[in-house]
PDB file of C-alpha atoms in Angstrom:
ATOM      1  CA  ASN A 641       0.000   0.000   0.000  1.00 44.00           C
ATOM      2  CA  ALA A 642       1.509   3.272  -1.108  1.00 52.00           C
ATOM      3  CA  GLY A 643       0.511   4.860   2.200  1.00 88.00           C
ATOM      4  CA  VAL A 644       3.204   3.044   4.205  1.00 93.00           C
ATOM      5  CA  MET A 645       6.604   4.347   3.205  1.00 94.00           C
ATOM      6  CA  GLN A 646       9.777   2.398   3.763  1.00 96.00           C
ATOM      7  CA  ASN A 647      13.261   3.519   2.920  1.00 96.00           C
ATOM      8  CA  PRO A 648      15.627   2.705   1.587  1.00 97.00           C
ATOM      9  CA  ARG A 649      14.183   0.137  -0.821  1.00 95.00           C
ATOM     10  CA  HIS A 650      17.558  -1.539  -1.139  1.00 96.00           C
ATOM     11  CA  LEU A 651      20.427  -1.428   1.338  1.00 98.00           C
ATOM     12  CA  VAL A 652      23.850  -2.994   1.022  1.00 98.00           C
ATOM     13  CA  ARG A 653      26.053  -3.270   4.079  1.00 98.00           C
ATOM     14  CA  ARG A 654      29.392  -4.942   4.744  1.00 97.00           C
ATOM     15  CA  ARG A 655      29.648  -7.405   7.586  1.00 97.00           C
ATOM     16  CA  GLY A 656      30.046  -5.576  10.881  1.00 97.00           C
ATOM     17  CA  GLN A 657      28.324  -2.372   9.772  1.00 98.00           C
ATOM     18  CA  GLU A 658      25.041  -1.038  11.065  1.00 98.00           C
ATOM     19  CA  ALA A 659      21.791  -1.073   9.105  1.00 98.00           C
ATOM     20  CA  ARG A 660      18.967   1.400   9.762  1.00 98.00           C
ATOM     21  CA  LEU A 661      15.603   0.755   8.174  1.00 98.00           C
ATOM     22  CA  ARG A 662      12.879   3.381   8.283  1.00 98.00           C
ATOM     23  CA  CYS A 663       9.129   3.123   8.155  1.00 97.00           C
ATOM     24  CA  SER A 664       6.566   5.909   8.036  1.00 96.00           C
ATOM     25  CA  PRO A 665       3.080   4.540   8.729  1.00 94.00           C
ATOM     26  CA  MET A 666      -0.094   5.547   6.988  1.00 91.00           C
ATOM     27  CA  LYS A 667      -1.634   8.798   8.101  1.00 88.00           C
ATOM     28  CA  GLY A 668      -3.686   8.256  11.208  1.00 84.00           C
ATOM     29  CA  HIS A 669      -2.002   4.968  12.077  1.00 87.00           C
ATOM     30  CA  SER A 670      -0.205   4.840  15.388  1.00 86.00           C
ATOM     31  CA  HIS A 671       0.850   1.177  15.425  1.00 90.00           C
ATOM     32  CA  VAL A 672       3.660  -0.401  13.467  1.00 94.00           C
ATOM     33  CA  TYR A 673       4.720  -3.987  12.877  1.00 94.00           C
ATOM     34  CA  TRP A 674       8.047  -5.205  11.543  1.00 97.00           C
ATOM     35  CA  TYR A 675       8.320  -8.532   9.731  1.00 96.00           C
ATOM     36  CA  ARG A 676      11.292 -10.283   8.161  1.00 96.00           C
ATOM     37  CA  GLN A 677      10.993 -12.349   5.008  1.00 91.00           C
ATOM     38  CA  LEU A 678      13.705 -14.886   4.390  1.00 86.00           C
ATOM     39  CA  PRO A 679      13.866 -16.990   1.243  1.00 75.00           C
ATOM     40  CA  GLU A 680      11.851 -20.177   1.637  1.00 73.00           C
ATOM     41  CA  GLU A 681      10.734 -19.164   5.145  1.00 77.00           C
ATOM     42  CA  GLY A 682       7.845 -16.827   4.645  1.00 81.00           C
ATOM     43  CA  LEU A 683       7.014 -13.853   6.801  1.00 89.00           C
ATOM     44  CA  LYS A 684       8.196 -13.843  10.395  1.00 92.00           C
ATOM     45  CA  PHE A 685       6.936 -11.388  12.997  1.00 93.00           C
ATOM     46  CA  MET A 686       9.640  -9.379  14.742  1.00 96.00           C
ATOM     47  CA  VAL A 687       8.193  -6.514  16.756  1.00 96.00           C
ATOM     48  CA  TYR A 688       5.013  -4.526  17.330  1.00 93.00           C
ATOM     49  CA  LEU A 689       5.199  -0.908  18.454  1.00 93.00           C
ATOM     50  CA  GLN A 690       3.085   2.090  19.134  1.00 91.00           C
ATOM     51  CA  LYS A 691       4.495   5.562  19.481  1.00 90.00           C
ATOM     52  CA  GLU A 692       7.136   5.632  22.241  1.00 91.00           C
ATOM     53  CA  ASN A 693       6.263   2.111  23.336  1.00 93.00           C
ATOM     54  CA  ILE A 694       7.206  -1.446  22.368  1.00 95.00           C
ATOM     55  CA  ILE A 695       4.148  -3.623  22.757  1.00 91.00           C
ATOM     56  CA  ASP A 696       5.538  -6.979  21.723  1.00 92.00           C
ATOM     57  CA  GLU A 697       9.094  -7.836  20.719  1.00 95.00           C
ATOM     58  CA  SER A 698       8.836 -11.587  21.050  1.00 93.00           C
ATOM     59  CA  GLY A 699      10.084 -12.133  17.496  1.00 93.00           C
ATOM     60  CA  MET A 700      13.179  -9.962  17.776  1.00 95.00           C
ATOM     61  CA  PRO A 701      16.587 -11.601  18.091  1.00 94.00           C
ATOM     62  CA  LYS A 702      17.969 -10.861  21.536  1.00 91.00           C
ATOM     63  CA  GLU A 703      21.186  -9.334  20.293  1.00 95.00           C
ATOM     64  CA  ARG A 704      22.056  -6.706  17.679  1.00 97.00           C
ATOM     65  CA  PHE A 705      18.433  -5.892  16.798  1.00 98.00           C
ATOM     66  CA  SER A 706      16.427  -3.000  18.184  1.00 97.00           C
ATOM     67  CA  ALA A 707      13.371  -1.014  17.164  1.00 97.00           C
ATOM     68  CA  GLU A 708      11.837   2.279  18.101  1.00 96.00           C
ATOM     69  CA  PHE A 709       8.889   4.412  17.149  1.00 95.00           C
ATOM     70  CA  PRO A 710       9.445   7.912  18.511  1.00 94.00           C
ATOM     71  CA  LYS A 711       6.796  10.507  19.107  1.00 91.00           C
ATOM     72  CA  GLU A 712       7.954  12.358  16.025  1.00 91.00           C
ATOM     73  CA  GLY A 713       9.367  10.730  12.920  1.00 92.00           C
ATOM     74  CA  PRO A 714       9.422   7.260  11.445  1.00 95.00           C
ATOM     75  CA  SER A 715       9.825   3.904  13.106  1.00 97.00           C
ATOM     76  CA  ILE A 716      13.402   2.636  12.932  1.00 98.00           C
ATOM     77  CA  LEU A 717      14.599  -0.953  12.850  1.00 98.00           C
ATOM     78  CA  ARG A 718      18.269  -1.023  13.701  1.00 98.00           C
ATOM     79  CA  ILE A 719      20.612  -3.934  13.128  1.00 98.00           C
ATOM     80  CA  GLN A 720      24.090  -3.595  14.578  1.00 98.00           C
ATOM     81  CA  GLN A 721      27.140  -5.508  13.378  1.00 98.00           C
ATOM     82  CA  VAL A 722      25.286  -7.108  10.509  1.00 98.00           C
ATOM     83  CA  VAL A 723      26.112 -10.643   9.393  1.00 97.00           C
ATOM     84  CA  ARG A 724      25.330 -12.416   6.119  1.00 95.00           C
ATOM     85  CA  GLY A 725      22.384 -14.184   7.740  1.00 94.00           C
ATOM     86  CA  ASP A 726      20.677 -10.827   8.214  1.00 96.00           C
ATOM     87  CA  SER A 727      20.228 -10.544   4.446  1.00 96.00           C
ATOM     88  CA  ALA A 728      16.466 -10.525   3.911  1.00 95.00           C
ATOM     89  CA  ALA A 729      13.516  -8.364   3.021  1.00 94.00           C
ATOM     90  CA  TYR A 730      12.190  -6.392   5.975  1.00 96.00           C
ATOM     91  CA  PHE A 731       8.585  -5.275   5.819  1.00 95.00           C
ATOM     92  CA  CYS A 732       6.795  -2.717   7.883  1.00 95.00           C
ATOM     93  CA  ALA A 733       3.035  -2.677   8.315  1.00 93.00           C
ATOM     94  CA  SER A 734       0.824  -0.177  10.064  1.00 92.00           C
ATOM     95  CA  SER A 735      -2.626  -0.246  11.559  1.00 87.00           C
ATOM     96  CA  PRO A 736      -5.055   2.052  13.320  1.00 79.00           C
ATOM     97  CA  PRO A 737      -4.888   2.194  17.112  1.00 71.00           C
ATOM     98  CA  SER A 738      -6.589  -1.156  17.486  1.00 62.00           C
ATOM     99  CA  LEU A 739      -6.177  -3.929  14.971  1.00 59.00           C
ATOM    100  CA  THR A 740      -9.443  -5.677  15.571  1.00 60.00           C
ATOM    101  CA  ARG A 741     -10.653  -8.905  14.028  1.00 57.00           C
ATOM    102  CA  ASP A 742     -12.069  -6.893  11.155  1.00 62.00           C
ATOM    103  CA  GLY A 743      -8.849  -5.025  10.695  1.00 68.00           C
ATOM    104  CA  GLU A 744      -6.230  -5.005   8.019  1.00 78.00           C
ATOM    105  CA  ALA A 745      -2.537  -4.364   8.264  1.00 84.00           C
ATOM    106  CA  PHE A 746      -1.198  -2.132   5.487  1.00 88.00           C
ATOM    107  CA  PHE A 747       2.246  -3.041   4.260  1.00 91.00           C
ATOM    108  CA  GLY A 748       5.078  -1.016   2.835  1.00 93.00           C
ATOM    109  CA  GLN A 749       7.129  -2.154  -0.134  1.00 91.00           C
ATOM    110  CA  GLY A 750       9.922  -3.422   2.043  1.00 93.00           C
ATOM    111  CA  THR A 751      13.641  -2.862   2.421  1.00 96.00           C
ATOM    112  CA  ARG A 752      15.854  -5.480   0.881  1.00 95.00           C
ATOM    113  CA  LEU A 753      19.020  -5.760   2.945  1.00 97.00           C
ATOM    114  CA  THR A 754      22.056  -7.420   1.452  1.00 97.00           C
ATOM    115  CA  VAL A 755      25.095  -8.046   3.619  1.00 97.00           C
ATOM    116  CA  VAL A 756      28.309  -8.572   1.694  1.00 96.00           C
TER     117      VAL A 756
ATOM    118  CA  GLY B 793      -0.108 -19.299  19.632  1.00 77.00           C
ATOM    119  CA  ASN B 794      -1.655 -19.252  16.203  1.00 84.00           C
ATOM    120  CA  SER B 795      -0.140 -21.049  13.247  1.00 89.00           C
ATOM    121  CA  VAL B 796      -0.902 -21.253   9.545  1.00 93.00           C
ATOM    122  CA  THR B 797       0.034 -24.043   7.156  1.00 94.00           C
ATOM    123  CA  GLN B 798      -0.011 -23.504   3.407  1.00 93.00           C
ATOM    124  CA  MET B 799       0.668 -25.878   0.581  1.00 89.00           C
ATOM    125  CA  GLU B 800       4.196 -25.683  -0.726  1.00 85.00           C
ATOM    126  CA  GLY B 801       4.877 -24.085  -4.034  1.00 87.00           C
ATOM    127  CA  PRO B 802       5.562 -23.205  -6.610  1.00 94.00           C
ATOM    128  CA  VAL B 803       2.199 -23.872  -8.151  1.00 96.00           C
ATOM    129  CA  THR B 804       2.590 -23.730 -11.919  1.00 97.00           C
ATOM    130  CA  LEU B 805      -0.494 -23.394 -14.106  1.00 97.00           C
ATOM    131  CA  SER B 806      -1.451 -22.502 -17.631  1.00 97.00           C
ATOM    132  CA  GLU B 807      -3.594 -19.455 -18.251  1.00 97.00           C
ATOM    133  CA  GLU B 808      -7.327 -20.080 -17.646  1.00 97.00           C
ATOM    134  CA  ALA B 809      -6.664 -23.079 -15.411  1.00 97.00           C
ATOM    135  CA  PHE B 810      -8.439 -23.542 -12.065  1.00 98.00           C
ATOM    136  CA  LEU B 811      -6.487 -22.583  -8.979  1.00 97.00           C
ATOM    137  CA  THR B 812      -6.622 -23.935  -5.437  1.00 97.00           C
ATOM    138  CA  ILE B 813      -4.121 -23.000  -2.748  1.00 97.00           C
ATOM    139  CA  ASN B 814      -4.723 -24.844   0.503  1.00 97.00           C
ATOM    140  CA  CYS B 815      -4.531 -23.176   3.891  1.00 97.00           C
ATOM    141  CA  THR B 816      -5.243 -24.621   7.321  1.00 97.00           C
ATOM    142  CA  TYR B 817      -4.851 -22.896  10.648  1.00 94.00           C
ATOM    143  CA  THR B 818      -4.730 -23.388  14.379  1.00 92.00           C
ATOM    144  CA  ALA B 819      -5.891 -20.525  16.535  1.00 87.00           C
ATOM    145  CA  THR B 820      -7.487 -19.658  19.828  1.00 79.00           C
ATOM    146  CA  GLY B 821     -11.060 -18.517  19.852  1.00 79.00           C
ATOM    147  CA  TYR B 822     -12.640 -17.348  16.642  1.00 82.00           C
ATOM    148  CA  PRO B 823      -9.985 -15.825  14.435  1.00 90.00           C
ATOM    149  CA  SER B 824     -10.341 -13.711  11.351  1.00 91.00           C
ATOM    150  CA  LEU B 825      -8.741 -15.168   8.243  1.00 94.00           C
ATOM    151  CA  PHE B 826      -6.989 -13.340   5.428  1.00 94.00           C
ATOM    152  CA  TRP B 827      -5.317 -13.874   2.103  1.00 96.00           C
ATOM    153  CA  TYR B 828      -2.598 -11.422   1.137  1.00 95.00           C
ATOM    154  CA  VAL B 829      -0.855 -11.244  -2.248  1.00 96.00           C
ATOM    155  CA  GLN B 830       2.708 -10.127  -2.913  1.00 92.00           C
ATOM    156  CA  TYR B 831       3.653  -9.222  -6.459  1.00 93.00           C
ATOM    157  CA  PRO B 832       7.349  -9.345  -7.427  1.00 88.00           C
ATOM    158  CA  GLY B 833       9.360  -6.636  -5.693  1.00 83.00           C
ATOM    159  CA  GLU B 834       6.367  -5.325  -3.767  1.00 86.00           C
ATOM    160  CA  GLY B 835       4.881  -5.483  -0.285  1.00 87.00           C
ATOM    161  CA  LEU B 836       1.849  -7.488   0.721  1.00 90.00           C
ATOM    162  CA  GLN B 837      -1.644  -6.375  -0.209  1.00 92.00           C
ATOM    163  CA  LEU B 838      -4.844  -7.651   1.303  1.00 92.00           C
ATOM    164  CA  LEU B 839      -6.695  -9.784  -1.243  1.00 96.00           C
ATOM    165  CA  LEU B 840      -9.701 -10.927   0.777  1.00 96.00           C
ATOM    166  CA  LYS B 841     -10.811 -11.752   4.284  1.00 94.00           C
ATOM    167  CA  ALA B 842     -13.482 -13.524   6.314  1.00 94.00           C
ATOM    168  CA  THR B 843     -14.307 -12.830   9.932  1.00 90.00           C
ATOM    169  CA  LYS B 844     -16.665 -15.646  10.932  1.00 90.00           C
ATOM    170  CA  ALA B 845     -17.469 -19.238  10.118  1.00 92.00           C
ATOM    171  CA  ASP B 846     -19.036 -19.899   6.697  1.00 94.00           C
ATOM    172  CA  ASP B 847     -18.224 -16.392   5.495  1.00 95.00           C
ATOM    173  CA  LYS B 848     -16.899 -16.213   1.960  1.00 97.00           C
ATOM    174  CA  GLY B 849     -14.346 -13.584   1.093  1.00 96.00           C
ATOM    175  CA  SER B 850     -14.004 -12.634  -2.554  1.00 97.00           C
ATOM    176  CA  ASN B 851     -12.062 -10.175  -4.672  1.00 96.00           C
ATOM    177  CA  LYS B 852     -10.749 -10.018  -8.271  1.00 95.00           C
ATOM    178  CA  GLY B 853     -12.215 -13.443  -9.043  1.00 97.00           C
ATOM    179  CA  PHE B 854     -10.576 -15.075  -6.028  1.00 98.00           C
ATOM    180  CA  GLU B 855     -12.669 -16.691  -3.302  1.00 98.00           C
ATOM    181  CA  ALA B 856     -12.094 -18.378   0.031  1.00 98.00           C
ATOM    182  CA  THR B 857     -14.614 -19.797   2.513  1.00 98.00           C
ATOM    183  CA  TYR B 858     -14.037 -19.862   6.264  1.00 96.00           C
ATOM    184  CA  ARG B 859     -14.518 -23.512   7.255  1.00 96.00           C
ATOM    185  CA  LYS B 860     -14.452 -23.818  11.024  1.00 92.00           C
ATOM    186  CA  GLU B 861     -15.101 -27.557  11.053  1.00 93.00           C
ATOM    187  CA  THR B 862     -11.973 -28.238   8.987  1.00 95.00           C
ATOM    188  CA  THR B 863     -10.049 -25.132  10.158  1.00 95.00           C
ATOM    189  CA  SER B 864      -9.400 -24.262   6.540  1.00 96.00           C
ATOM    190  CA  PHE B 865      -9.486 -21.215   4.284  1.00 97.00           C
ATOM    191  CA  HIS B 866      -8.539 -22.461   0.829  1.00 98.00           C
ATOM    192  CA  LEU B 867      -8.043 -19.895  -1.930  1.00 98.00           C
ATOM    193  CA  GLU B 868      -9.675 -20.583  -5.305  1.00 98.00           C
ATOM    194  CA  LYS B 869      -9.985 -18.934  -8.680  1.00 98.00           C
ATOM    195  CA  GLY B 870     -11.832 -20.349 -11.642  1.00 97.00           C
ATOM    196  CA  SER B 871      -9.572 -19.038 -14.395  1.00 96.00           C
ATOM    197  CA  VAL B 872      -6.124 -17.673 -13.641  1.00 97.00           C
ATOM    198  CA  GLN B 873      -4.280 -15.070 -15.675  1.00 97.00           C
ATOM    199  CA  VAL B 874      -0.577 -14.440 -16.194  1.00 97.00           C
ATOM    200  CA  SER B 875      -0.986 -11.292 -14.103  1.00 96.00           C
ATOM    201  CA  ASP B 876      -1.991 -13.443 -11.106  1.00 97.00           C
ATOM    202  CA  SER B 877       1.592 -14.689 -10.822  1.00 97.00           C
ATOM    203  CA  ALA B 878       2.628 -13.741  -7.314  1.00 96.00           C
ATOM    204  CA  VAL B 879       3.164 -15.134  -3.823  1.00 94.00           C
ATOM    205  CA  TYR B 880       0.002 -15.709  -1.789  1.00 96.00           C
ATOM    206  CA  PHE B 881      -0.006 -15.625   2.008  1.00 95.00           C
ATOM    207  CA  CYS B 882      -2.700 -16.976   4.277  1.00 95.00           C
ATOM    208  CA  ALA B 883      -2.955 -15.229   7.660  1.00 93.00           C
ATOM    209  CA  THR B 884      -4.942 -15.364  10.861  1.00 91.00           C
ATOM    210  CA  LEU B 885      -5.724 -12.865  13.594  1.00 88.00           C
ATOM    211  CA  SER B 886      -7.357 -13.907  16.839  1.00 81.00           C
ATOM    212  CA  GLY B 887      -9.522 -11.701  18.970  1.00 68.00           C
ATOM    213  CA  GLY B 888      -7.420 -10.238  21.729  1.00 70.00           C
ATOM    214  CA  SER B 889      -4.246 -10.555  19.672  1.00 74.00           C
ATOM    215  CA  TYR B 890      -2.964  -7.680  17.611  1.00 79.00           C
ATOM    216  CA  ILE B 891      -0.380  -9.609  15.669  1.00 85.00           C
ATOM    217  CA  PRO B 892      -1.329 -11.319  12.413  1.00 88.00           C
ATOM    218  CA  THR B 893       0.278 -14.712  11.911  1.00 90.00           C
ATOM    219  CA  PHE B 894       1.280 -15.568   8.357  1.00 92.00           C
ATOM    220  CA  GLY B 895       1.868 -18.806   6.536  1.00 92.00           C
ATOM    221  CA  ARG B 896       5.048 -19.372   4.572  1.00 91.00           C
ATOM    222  CA  GLY B 897       3.529 -18.200   1.320  1.00 92.00           C
ATOM    223  CA  THR B 898       2.771 -20.100  -1.881  1.00 94.00           C
ATOM    224  CA  SER B 899       4.289 -18.979  -5.141  1.00 94.00           C
ATOM    225  CA  LEU B 900       1.972 -19.095  -8.157  1.00 97.00           C
ATOM    226  CA  ILE B 901       3.386 -19.046 -11.672  1.00 97.00           C
ATOM    227  CA  VAL B 902       0.959 -18.748 -14.564  1.00 97.00           C
ATOM    228  CA  HIS B 903       2.193 -19.431 -18.095  1.00 96.00           C
ATOM    229  CA  PRO B 904       0.541 -18.031 -21.211  1.00 94.00           C
TER     230      PRO B 904
END
C-alpha cells in the first residue's frame, strides 16, 4: 500500500556495519509492525510498536536488533554488526490504534538488505 | 499461539486453469482469516478476508470460505491469468491478539 513508506528500498552493508531501516506509517495509524521475510521461510513477525512504546518484541533476536517508534518521525529498525544471515527483506506494516478482528494491516514495499 | 500451514509451491499453471491453494490454521477462539498477495518486488496487499465461520471472502475473481469444522481457508480462482503470478499468504488474527500470523507463502506461476 503506497501509504506506508519504507526507505531505503535496497540497502547494502558490509559485515560488521550497522543497518537502519525506516518506516513511516499511513496517516492516522499509530501502530507499526516489523516482519522479516527470508527466502523459503515466509514472513516472520519481529516486533510490534506504538508511538514511544514497544508492545511486543517476542520475534526480535535478543542481540544486535532493536526497534523504536518515537513521538515524532518514522519507526526505525536497527541492526548492529550485521552478518550475512541478516540478508532478507524487511517489511513494515501499520494499523489504526486497534487492529481488531475486522482489521487489516497495510504493508510497505519493504527494504531489501544485502550483507556482503 | 496461532499457526498457519499452506501448501508448498511453486504452483505452476497454464492461463485459464483452475487454482486452489490450501490453507489450514490453528488458533485460539474465533480468528479472522486473510489472504494477502505479494507481487514481485512489492509489499503485501490484502486480497480478501473472512471474519466468521461460513463467510466467503471474494475479490478479483478469487474466493475463500471460512470452514471452522476443517479449520481451513482455501483460496480458489476459476480461471487464472498471467498477471496473477505472485506469492500468496494466508494469515490469521485472533480476537485479543494484535499480531497477524502468516503462513510461509505459496508462489503461483501462470504461463501463457
